[in-house]
Coordinates of N, CA and C in Angstrom, one line a residue:
X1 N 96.6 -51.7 16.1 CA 95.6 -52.4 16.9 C 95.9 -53.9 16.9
X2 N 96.3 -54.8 15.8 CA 96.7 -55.8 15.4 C 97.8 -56.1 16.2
X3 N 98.8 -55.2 16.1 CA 99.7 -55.8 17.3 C 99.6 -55.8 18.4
X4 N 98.5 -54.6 19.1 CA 98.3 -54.9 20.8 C 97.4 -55.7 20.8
X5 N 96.7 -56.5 19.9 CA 95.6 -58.1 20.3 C 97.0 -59.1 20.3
X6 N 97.7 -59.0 19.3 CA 98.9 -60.1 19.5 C 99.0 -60.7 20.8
X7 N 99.7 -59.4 21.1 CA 100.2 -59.0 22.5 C 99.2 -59.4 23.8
X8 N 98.3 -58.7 23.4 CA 96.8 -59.2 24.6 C 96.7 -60.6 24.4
X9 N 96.5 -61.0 23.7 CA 95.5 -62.2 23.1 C 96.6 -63.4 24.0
X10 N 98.0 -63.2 23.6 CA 99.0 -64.1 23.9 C 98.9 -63.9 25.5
X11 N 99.0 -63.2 26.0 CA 98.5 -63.1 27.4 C 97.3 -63.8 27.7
X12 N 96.4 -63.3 27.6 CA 95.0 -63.8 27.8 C 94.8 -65.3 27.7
X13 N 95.0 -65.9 26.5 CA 95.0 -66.9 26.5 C 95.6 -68.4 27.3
X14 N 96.8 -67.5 27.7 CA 97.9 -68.6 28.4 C 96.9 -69.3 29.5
X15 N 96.5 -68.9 30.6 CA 95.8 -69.0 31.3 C 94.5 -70.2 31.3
X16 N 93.0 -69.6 30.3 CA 92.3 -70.5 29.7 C 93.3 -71.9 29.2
X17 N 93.8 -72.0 28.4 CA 94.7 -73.0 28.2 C 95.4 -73.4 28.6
X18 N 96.1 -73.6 29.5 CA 96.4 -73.8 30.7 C 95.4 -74.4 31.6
X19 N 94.2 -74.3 31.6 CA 93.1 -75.0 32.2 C 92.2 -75.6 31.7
X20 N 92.6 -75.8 30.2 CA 92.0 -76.9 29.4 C 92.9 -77.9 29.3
X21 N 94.1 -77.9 29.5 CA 95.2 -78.8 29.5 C 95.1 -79.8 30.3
X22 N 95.3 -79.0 32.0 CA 95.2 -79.8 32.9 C 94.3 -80.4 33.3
X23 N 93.1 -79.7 32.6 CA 91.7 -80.5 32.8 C 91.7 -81.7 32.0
X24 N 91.8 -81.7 30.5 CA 91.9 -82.8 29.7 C 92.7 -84.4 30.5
X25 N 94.5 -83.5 30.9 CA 95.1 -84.7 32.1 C 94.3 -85.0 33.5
X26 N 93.4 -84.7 34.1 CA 92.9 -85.1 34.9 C 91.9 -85.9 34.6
X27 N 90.8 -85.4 33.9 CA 89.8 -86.2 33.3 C 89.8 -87.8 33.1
X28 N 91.0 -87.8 32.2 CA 91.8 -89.2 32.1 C 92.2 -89.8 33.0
X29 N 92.7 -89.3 34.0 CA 92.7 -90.2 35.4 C 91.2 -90.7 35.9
X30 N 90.4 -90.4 35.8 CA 88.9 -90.4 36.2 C 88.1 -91.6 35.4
X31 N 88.4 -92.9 35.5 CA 87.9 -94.0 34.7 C 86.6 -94.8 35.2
X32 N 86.6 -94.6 36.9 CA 85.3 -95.2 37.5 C 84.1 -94.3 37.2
X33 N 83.1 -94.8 37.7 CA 81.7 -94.2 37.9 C 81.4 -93.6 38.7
X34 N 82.1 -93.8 39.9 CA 81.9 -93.2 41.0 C 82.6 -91.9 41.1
X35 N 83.0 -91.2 39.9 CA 83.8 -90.1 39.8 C 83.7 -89.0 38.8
X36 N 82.4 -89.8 38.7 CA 81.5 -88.7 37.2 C 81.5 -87.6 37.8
X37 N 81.1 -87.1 39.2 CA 81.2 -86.0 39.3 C 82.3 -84.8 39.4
X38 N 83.7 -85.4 39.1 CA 85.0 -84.5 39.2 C 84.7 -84.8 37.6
X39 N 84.4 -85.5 37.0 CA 84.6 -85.6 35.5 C 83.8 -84.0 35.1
X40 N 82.8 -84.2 35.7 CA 81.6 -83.0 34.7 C 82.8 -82.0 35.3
X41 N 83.0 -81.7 36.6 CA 83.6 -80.8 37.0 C 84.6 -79.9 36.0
X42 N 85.5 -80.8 35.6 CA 86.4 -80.4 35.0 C 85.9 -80.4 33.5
X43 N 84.9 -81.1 33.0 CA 84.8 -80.1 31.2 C 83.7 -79.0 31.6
X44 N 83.2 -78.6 32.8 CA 82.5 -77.5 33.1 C 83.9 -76.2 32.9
X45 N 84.9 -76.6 33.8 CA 85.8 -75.7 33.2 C 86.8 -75.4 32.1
X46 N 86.8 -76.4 31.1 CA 87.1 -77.0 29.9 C 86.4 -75.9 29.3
X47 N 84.9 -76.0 29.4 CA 83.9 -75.3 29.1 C 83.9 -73.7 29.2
X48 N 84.1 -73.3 30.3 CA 84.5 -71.7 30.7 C 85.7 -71.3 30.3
X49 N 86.9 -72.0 30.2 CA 87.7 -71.5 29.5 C 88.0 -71.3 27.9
X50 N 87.0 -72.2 27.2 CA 86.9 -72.1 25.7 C 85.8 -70.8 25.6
X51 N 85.0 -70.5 26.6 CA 83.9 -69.2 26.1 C 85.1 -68.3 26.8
X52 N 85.5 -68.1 27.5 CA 86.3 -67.1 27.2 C 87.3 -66.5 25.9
X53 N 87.9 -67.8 25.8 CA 88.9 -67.4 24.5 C 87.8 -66.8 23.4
X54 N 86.5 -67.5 23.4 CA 85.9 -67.1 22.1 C 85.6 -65.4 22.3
X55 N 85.0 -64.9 23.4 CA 85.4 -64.0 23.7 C 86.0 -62.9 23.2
X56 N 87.2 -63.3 23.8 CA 88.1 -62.5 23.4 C 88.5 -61.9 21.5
X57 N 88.2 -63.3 20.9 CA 87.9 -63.1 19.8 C 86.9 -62.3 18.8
X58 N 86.1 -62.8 19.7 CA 85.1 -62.2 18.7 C 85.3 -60.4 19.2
X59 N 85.1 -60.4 20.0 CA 85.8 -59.2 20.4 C 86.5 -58.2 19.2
X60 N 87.7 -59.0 18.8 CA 88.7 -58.2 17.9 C 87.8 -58.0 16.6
X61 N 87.0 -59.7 16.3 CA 86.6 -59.6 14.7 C 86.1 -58.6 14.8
X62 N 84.9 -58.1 15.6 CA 83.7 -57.3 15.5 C 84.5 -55.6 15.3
X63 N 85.3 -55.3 16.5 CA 85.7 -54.3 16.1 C 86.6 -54.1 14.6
X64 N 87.2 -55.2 14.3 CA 87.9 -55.1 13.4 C 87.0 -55.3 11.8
X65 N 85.8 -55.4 12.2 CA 85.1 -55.1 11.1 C 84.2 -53.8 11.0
X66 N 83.9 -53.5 12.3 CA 83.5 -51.9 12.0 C 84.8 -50.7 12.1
X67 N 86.0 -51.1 12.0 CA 86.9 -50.1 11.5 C 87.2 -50.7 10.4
X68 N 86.6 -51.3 9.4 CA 86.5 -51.4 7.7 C 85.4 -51.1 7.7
X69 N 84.5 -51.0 8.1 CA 82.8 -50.4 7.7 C 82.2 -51.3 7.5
X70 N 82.1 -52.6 7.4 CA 81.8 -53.6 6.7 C 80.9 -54.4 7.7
X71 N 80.2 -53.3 8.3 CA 79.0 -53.8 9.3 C 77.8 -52.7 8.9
X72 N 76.8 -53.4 8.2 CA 75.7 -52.3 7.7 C 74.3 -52.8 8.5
X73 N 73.7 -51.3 8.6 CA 72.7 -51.3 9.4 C 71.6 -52.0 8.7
X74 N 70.6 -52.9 9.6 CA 69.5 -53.3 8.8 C 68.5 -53.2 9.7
X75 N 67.5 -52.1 9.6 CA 66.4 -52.3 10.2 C 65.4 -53.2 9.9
X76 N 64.9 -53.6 11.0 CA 63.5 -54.7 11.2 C 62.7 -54.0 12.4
X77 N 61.3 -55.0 12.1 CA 60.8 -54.6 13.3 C 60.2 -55.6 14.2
X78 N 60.3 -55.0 15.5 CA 60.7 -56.6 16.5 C 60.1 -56.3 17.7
X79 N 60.1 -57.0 18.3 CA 59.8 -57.0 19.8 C 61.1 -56.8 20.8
X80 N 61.3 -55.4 21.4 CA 61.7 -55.5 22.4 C 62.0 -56.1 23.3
X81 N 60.6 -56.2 24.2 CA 60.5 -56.8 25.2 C 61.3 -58.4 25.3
X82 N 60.3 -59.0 23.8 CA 61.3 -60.5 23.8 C 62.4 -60.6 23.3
X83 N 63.2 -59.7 22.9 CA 64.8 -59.4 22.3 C 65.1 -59.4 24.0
X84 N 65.0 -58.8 24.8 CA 65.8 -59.0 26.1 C 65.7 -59.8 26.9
X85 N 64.2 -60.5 27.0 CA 64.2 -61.8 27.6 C 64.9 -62.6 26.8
X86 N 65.2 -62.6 25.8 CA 65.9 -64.1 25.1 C 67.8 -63.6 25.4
X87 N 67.8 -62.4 25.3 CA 69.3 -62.0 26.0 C 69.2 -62.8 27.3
X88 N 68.9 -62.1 28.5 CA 68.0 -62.9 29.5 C 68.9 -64.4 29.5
X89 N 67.5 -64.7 28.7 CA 67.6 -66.4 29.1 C 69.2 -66.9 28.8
X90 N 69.7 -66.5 27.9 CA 71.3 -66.7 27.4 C 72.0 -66.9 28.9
X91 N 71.6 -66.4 29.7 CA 72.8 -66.1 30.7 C 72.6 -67.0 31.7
X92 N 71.2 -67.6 31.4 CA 71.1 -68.9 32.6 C 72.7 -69.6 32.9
X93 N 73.2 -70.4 33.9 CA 73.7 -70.9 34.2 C 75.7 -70.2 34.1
X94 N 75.1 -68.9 33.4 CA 76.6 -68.2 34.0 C 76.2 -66.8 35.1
X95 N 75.5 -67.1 35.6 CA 75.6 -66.0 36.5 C 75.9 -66.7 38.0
X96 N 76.3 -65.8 38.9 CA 77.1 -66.1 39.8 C 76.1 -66.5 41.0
X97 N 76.1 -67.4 41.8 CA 75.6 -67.9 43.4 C 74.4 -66.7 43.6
X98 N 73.2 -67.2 43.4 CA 72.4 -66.3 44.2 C 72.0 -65.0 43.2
X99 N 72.7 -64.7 42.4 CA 72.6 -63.5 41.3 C 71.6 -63.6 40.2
X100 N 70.8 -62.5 40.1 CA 69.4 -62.6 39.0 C 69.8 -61.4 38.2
X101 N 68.9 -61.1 37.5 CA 69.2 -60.1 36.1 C 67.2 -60.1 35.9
X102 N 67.4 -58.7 37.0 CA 65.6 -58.0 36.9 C 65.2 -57.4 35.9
X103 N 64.3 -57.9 35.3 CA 63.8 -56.9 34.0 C 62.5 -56.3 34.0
X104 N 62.3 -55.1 33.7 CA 61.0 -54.6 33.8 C 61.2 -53.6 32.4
X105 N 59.4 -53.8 31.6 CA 59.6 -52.8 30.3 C 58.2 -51.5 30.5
X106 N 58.3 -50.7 30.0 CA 57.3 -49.9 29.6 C 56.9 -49.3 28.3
X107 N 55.4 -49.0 28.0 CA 55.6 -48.7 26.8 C 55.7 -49.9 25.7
X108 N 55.5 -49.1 24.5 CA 55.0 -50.0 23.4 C 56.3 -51.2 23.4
X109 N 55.8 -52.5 22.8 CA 56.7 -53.4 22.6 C 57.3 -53.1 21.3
X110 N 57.2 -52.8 20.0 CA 57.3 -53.3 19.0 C 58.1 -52.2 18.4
X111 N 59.6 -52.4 17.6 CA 60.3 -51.4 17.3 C 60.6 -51.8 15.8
X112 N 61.0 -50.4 15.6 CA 61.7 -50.6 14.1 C 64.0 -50.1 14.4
X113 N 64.6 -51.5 14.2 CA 66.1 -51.0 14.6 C 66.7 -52.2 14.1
X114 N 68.2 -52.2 14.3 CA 68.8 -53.2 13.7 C 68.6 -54.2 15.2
X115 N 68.1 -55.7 14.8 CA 68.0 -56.6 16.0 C 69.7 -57.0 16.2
X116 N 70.3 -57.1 15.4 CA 71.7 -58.2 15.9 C 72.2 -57.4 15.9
X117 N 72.7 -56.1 16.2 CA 73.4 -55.3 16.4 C 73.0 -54.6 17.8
X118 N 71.5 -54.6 18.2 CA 71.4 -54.1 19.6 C 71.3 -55.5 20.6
X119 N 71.4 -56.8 19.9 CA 71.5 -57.8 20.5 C 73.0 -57.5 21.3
X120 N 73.6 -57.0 20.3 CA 75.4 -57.3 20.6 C 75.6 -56.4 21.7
X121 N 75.0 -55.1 21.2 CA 75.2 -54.4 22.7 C 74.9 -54.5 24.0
X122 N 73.8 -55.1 24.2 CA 73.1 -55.6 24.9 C 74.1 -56.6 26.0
X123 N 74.7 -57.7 25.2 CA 75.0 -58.9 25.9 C 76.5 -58.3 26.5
X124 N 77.2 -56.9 25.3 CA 78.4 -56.7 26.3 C 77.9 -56.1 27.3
X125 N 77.1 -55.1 27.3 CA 76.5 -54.9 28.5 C 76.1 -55.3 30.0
X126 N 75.4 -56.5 29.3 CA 74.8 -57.2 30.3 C 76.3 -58.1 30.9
X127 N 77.3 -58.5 30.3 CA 78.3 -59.7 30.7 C 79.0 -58.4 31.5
X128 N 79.0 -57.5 31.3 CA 80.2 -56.6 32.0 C 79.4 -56.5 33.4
X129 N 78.2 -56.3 33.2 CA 77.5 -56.3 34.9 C 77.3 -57.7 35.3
X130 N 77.6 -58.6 35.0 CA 78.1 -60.0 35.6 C 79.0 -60.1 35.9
X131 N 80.3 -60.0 35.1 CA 81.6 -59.7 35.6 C 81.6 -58.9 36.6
X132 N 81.8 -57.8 36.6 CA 81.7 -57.1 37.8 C 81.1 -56.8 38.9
X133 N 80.3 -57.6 39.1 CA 79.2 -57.4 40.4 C 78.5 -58.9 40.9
X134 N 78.6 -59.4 41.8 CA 78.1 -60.3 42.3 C 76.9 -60.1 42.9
X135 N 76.1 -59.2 42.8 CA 74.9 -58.5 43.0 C 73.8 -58.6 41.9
X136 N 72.6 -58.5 42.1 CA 71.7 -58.8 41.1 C 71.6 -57.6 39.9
X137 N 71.1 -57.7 39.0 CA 71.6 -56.8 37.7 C 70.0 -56.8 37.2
X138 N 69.7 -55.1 37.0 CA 68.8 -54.9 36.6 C 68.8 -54.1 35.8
X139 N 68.0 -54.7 34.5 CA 67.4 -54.1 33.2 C 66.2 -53.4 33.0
X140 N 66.4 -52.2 32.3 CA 65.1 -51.6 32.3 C 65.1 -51.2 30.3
X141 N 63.9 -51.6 29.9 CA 63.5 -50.3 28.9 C 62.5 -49.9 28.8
X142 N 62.0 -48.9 28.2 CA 60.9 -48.0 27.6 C 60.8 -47.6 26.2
X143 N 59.5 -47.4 25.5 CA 59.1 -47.5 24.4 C 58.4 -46.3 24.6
X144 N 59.2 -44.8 24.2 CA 57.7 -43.8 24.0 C 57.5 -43.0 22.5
X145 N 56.8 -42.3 22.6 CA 57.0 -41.7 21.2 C 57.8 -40.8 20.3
X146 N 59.0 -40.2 21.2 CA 60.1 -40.1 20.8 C 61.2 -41.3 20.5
X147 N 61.5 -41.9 21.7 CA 62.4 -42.7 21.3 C 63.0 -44.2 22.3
X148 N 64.0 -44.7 22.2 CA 63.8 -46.2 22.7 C 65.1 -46.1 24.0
X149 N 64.8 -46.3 25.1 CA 65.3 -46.2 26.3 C 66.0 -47.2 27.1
X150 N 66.9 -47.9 27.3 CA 67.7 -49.0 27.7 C 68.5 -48.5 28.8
X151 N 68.2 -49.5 30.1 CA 69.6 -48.9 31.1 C 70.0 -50.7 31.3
X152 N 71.0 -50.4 31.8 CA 71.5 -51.9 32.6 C 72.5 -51.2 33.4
X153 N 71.9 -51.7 35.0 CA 72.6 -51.1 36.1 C 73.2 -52.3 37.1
X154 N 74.3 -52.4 37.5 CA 74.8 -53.0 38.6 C 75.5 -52.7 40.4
X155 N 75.8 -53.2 40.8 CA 76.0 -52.7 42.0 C 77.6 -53.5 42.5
X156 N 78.7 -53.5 41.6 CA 79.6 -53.7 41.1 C 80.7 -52.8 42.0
X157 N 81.6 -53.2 41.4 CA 83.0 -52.4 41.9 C 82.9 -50.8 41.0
X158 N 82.2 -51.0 40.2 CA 82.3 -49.2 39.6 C 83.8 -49.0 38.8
X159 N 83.5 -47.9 38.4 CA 84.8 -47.3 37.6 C 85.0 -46.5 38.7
X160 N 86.6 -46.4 38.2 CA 87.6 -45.0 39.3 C 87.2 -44.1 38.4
X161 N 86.3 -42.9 39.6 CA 86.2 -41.4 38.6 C 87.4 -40.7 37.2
X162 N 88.5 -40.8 37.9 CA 89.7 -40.4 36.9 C 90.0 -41.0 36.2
X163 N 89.2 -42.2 35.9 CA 89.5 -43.2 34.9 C 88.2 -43.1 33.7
X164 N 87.4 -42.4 34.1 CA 85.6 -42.8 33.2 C 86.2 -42.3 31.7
X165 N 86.7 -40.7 31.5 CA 86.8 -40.6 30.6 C 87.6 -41.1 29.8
X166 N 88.5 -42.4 30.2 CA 88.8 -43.0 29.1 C 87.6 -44.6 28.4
X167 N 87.0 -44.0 29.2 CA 86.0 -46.1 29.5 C 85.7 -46.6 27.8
X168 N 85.9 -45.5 26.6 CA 85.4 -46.1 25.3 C 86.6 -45.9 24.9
X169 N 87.6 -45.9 25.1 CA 89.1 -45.9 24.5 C 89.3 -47.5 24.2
X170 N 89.8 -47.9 23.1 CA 90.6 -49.3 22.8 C 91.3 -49.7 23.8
X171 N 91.2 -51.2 24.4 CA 91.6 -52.1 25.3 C 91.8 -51.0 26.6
X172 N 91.3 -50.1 27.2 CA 91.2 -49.6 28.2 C 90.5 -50.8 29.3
X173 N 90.9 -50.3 29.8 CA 90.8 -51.3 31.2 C 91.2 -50.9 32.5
X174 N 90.0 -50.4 33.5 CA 90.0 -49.8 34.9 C 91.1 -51.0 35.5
X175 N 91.6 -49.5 36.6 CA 92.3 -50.3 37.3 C 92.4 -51.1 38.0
X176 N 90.8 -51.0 38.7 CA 90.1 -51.9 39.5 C 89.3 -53.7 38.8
X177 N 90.5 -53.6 38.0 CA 89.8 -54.3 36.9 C 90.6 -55.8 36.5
X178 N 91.9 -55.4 37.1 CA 92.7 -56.7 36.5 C 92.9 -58.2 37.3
X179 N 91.2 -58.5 38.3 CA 91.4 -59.5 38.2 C 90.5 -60.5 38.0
X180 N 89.8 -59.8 36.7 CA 89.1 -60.3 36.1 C 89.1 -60.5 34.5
X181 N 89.2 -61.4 34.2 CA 89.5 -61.1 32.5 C 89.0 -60.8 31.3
X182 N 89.6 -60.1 30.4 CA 88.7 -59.0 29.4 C 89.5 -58.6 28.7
X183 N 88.8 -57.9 27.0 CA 89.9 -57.8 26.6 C 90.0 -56.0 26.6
X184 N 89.2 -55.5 27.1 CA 89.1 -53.6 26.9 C 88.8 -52.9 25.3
X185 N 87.9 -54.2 25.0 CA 87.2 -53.8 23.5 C 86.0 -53.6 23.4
X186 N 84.7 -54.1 24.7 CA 83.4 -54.6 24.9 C 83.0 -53.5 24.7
X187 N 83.7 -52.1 25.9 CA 82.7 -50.8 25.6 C 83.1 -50.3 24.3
X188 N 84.9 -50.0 24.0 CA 84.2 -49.8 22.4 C 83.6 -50.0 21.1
X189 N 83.2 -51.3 21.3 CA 82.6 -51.9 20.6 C 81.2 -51.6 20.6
X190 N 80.4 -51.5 22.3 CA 79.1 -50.4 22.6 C 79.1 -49.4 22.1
X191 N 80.0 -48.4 22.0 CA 80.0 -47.1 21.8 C 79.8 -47.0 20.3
X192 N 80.7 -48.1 19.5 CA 80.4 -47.9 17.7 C 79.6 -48.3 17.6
X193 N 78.8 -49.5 17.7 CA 77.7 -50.0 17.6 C 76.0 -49.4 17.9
X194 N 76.4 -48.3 19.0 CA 75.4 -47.7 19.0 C 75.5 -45.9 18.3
X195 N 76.9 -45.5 17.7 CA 76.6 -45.0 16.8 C 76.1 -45.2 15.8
X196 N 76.5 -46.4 15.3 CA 75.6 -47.2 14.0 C 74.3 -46.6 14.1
X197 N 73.3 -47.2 14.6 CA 71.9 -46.5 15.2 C 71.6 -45.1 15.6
X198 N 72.6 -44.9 15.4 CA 72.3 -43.0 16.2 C 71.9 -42.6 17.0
X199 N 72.4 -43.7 17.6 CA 72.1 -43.7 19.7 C 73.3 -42.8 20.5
X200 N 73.0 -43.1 21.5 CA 73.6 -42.5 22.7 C 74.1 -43.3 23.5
X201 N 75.2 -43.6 24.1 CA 75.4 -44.5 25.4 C 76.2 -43.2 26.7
X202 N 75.2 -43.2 27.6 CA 76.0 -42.9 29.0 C 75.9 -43.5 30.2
X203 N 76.6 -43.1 30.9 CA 76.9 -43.8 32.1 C 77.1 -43.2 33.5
X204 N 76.8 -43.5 34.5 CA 77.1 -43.1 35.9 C 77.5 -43.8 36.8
X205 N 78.7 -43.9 37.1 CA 79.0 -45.1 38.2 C 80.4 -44.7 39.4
X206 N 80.0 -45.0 40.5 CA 80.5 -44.7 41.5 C 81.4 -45.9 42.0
X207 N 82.6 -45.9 42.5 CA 83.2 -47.0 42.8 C 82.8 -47.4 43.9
X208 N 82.9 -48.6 43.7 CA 82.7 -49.8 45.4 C 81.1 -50.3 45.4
X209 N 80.5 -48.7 44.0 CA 78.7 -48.8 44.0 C 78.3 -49.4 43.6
X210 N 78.7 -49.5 42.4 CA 78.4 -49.8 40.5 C 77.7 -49.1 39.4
X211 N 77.3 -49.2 38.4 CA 77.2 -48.6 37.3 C 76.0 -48.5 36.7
X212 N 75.6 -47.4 36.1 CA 74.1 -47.7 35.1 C 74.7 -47.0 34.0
X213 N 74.4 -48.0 32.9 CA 74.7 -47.8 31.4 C 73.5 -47.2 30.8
X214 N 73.1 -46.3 30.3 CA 71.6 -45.8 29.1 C 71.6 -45.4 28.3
X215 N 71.4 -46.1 27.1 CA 71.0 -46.4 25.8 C 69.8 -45.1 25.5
X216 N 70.1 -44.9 24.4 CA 69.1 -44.1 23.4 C 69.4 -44.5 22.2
X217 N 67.7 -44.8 21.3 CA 67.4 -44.7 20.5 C 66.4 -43.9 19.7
X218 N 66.7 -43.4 18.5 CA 65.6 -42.8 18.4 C 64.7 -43.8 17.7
X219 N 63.1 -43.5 17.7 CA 62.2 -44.4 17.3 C 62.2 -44.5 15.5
X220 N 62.8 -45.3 14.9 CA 62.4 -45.3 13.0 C 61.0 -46.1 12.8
X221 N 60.8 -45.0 11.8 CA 59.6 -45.6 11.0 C 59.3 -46.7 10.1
X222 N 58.2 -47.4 10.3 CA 58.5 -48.6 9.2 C 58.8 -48.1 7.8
X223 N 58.7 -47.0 7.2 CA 58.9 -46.8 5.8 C 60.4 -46.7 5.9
X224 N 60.9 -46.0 6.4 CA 62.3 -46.3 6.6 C 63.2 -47.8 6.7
X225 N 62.6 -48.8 6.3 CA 62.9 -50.0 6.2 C 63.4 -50.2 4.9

């Protein structure tokens, strides 16, 4: 796995850097006032190209710490509802022209689960239906007395049917996919991460349609803390 991030990563990165470079050389040409606005311009994408790289990183660490184990569950108990608004709010200012992220909840707010681990899933989630869809992206959960219900649906380019069954494979990456950049660790990173919890992750997605991801949790009790 180490050597195909090598491999990725040295790819991947060329690019991002490559447009922090040239940005840096242009910036410097930019010495009047009347030109603040190509200045912001270019550390705006200074900017997008360093969250990407981090990205990509964190990416490997995470997986490469839940294949040591060395990611342990810790339940708390939390609010739902504001765990996804504050996901939510994170995404101000990278979503694309015109594009929202609708949320609606049902059911009780208050859970018992690990928060920074369904945070994480959450956000690959939620970034993969930004990435792929220039269309508005809607969130739903529910709180019943079995158990804890999460979709995140887009209206995206979708997966190729003959492709789904590999979609939690390491660095997998739809075909429909390469021209946008990623490293093909996000879903399985979803997929372990919601083992952790003893969830479920499925999916339905049609190409050209887009995709609904849904989460299961089952509900823990506070003594289970």
């Amino acid at each position: 796995m180490k050597s195909r991030f090598v491999s990725m990563a040295s790819h991947e990165f060329r690019a991002p850097l490559s447009t922090v470079l040239s940005s840096i050389g242009l910036i410097e040409q930019y010495i009047g006032k009347e030109q603040i606005d190509k200045k912001h311009k270019h550390v705006e994408r200074i900017r997008s190209a360093v969250k990407n790289m981090r990205v990509i990183l964190d990416d490997f660490l995470s997986l490469d710490k839940l294949d040591q184990g060395k990611v342990a569950v810790q339940l708390h108990t939390f609010s739902l509802h504001e765990l996804v608004l504050d996901i939510i709010s994170d995404f101000d200012g990278a979503l694309k022209p015109e594009q929202e992220i609708r949320y609606d909840h049902k059911g009780g707010e208050r859970i018992v689960l690990d928060k920074q681990i369904l945070h994480n899933i959450l956000i690959n989630l939620i970034s993969n239906a930004n990435k792929y869809s220039d269309q508005d992206i809607q969130v739903s959960s529910e709180v019943n007395a079995g158990q804890v219900i999460i979709t995140v649906q887009d209206k995206g380019i979708g997966i190729p049917q003959e492709e789904q069954q590999q979609l939690f494979e390491k660095f997998f990456r739809a075909s429909n996919t390469s021209y946008v950049q990623g490293t093909g660790l996000g879903l399985t990173i979803v997929k372990r991460y919601t083992d952790l919890l003893n969830g479920s992750v499925d999916f339905i997605s049609r190409q050209n349609e887009g995709t609904i991801f849904t989460l299961r949790f089952p509900v823990f009790k506070m003594e289970e803390i």
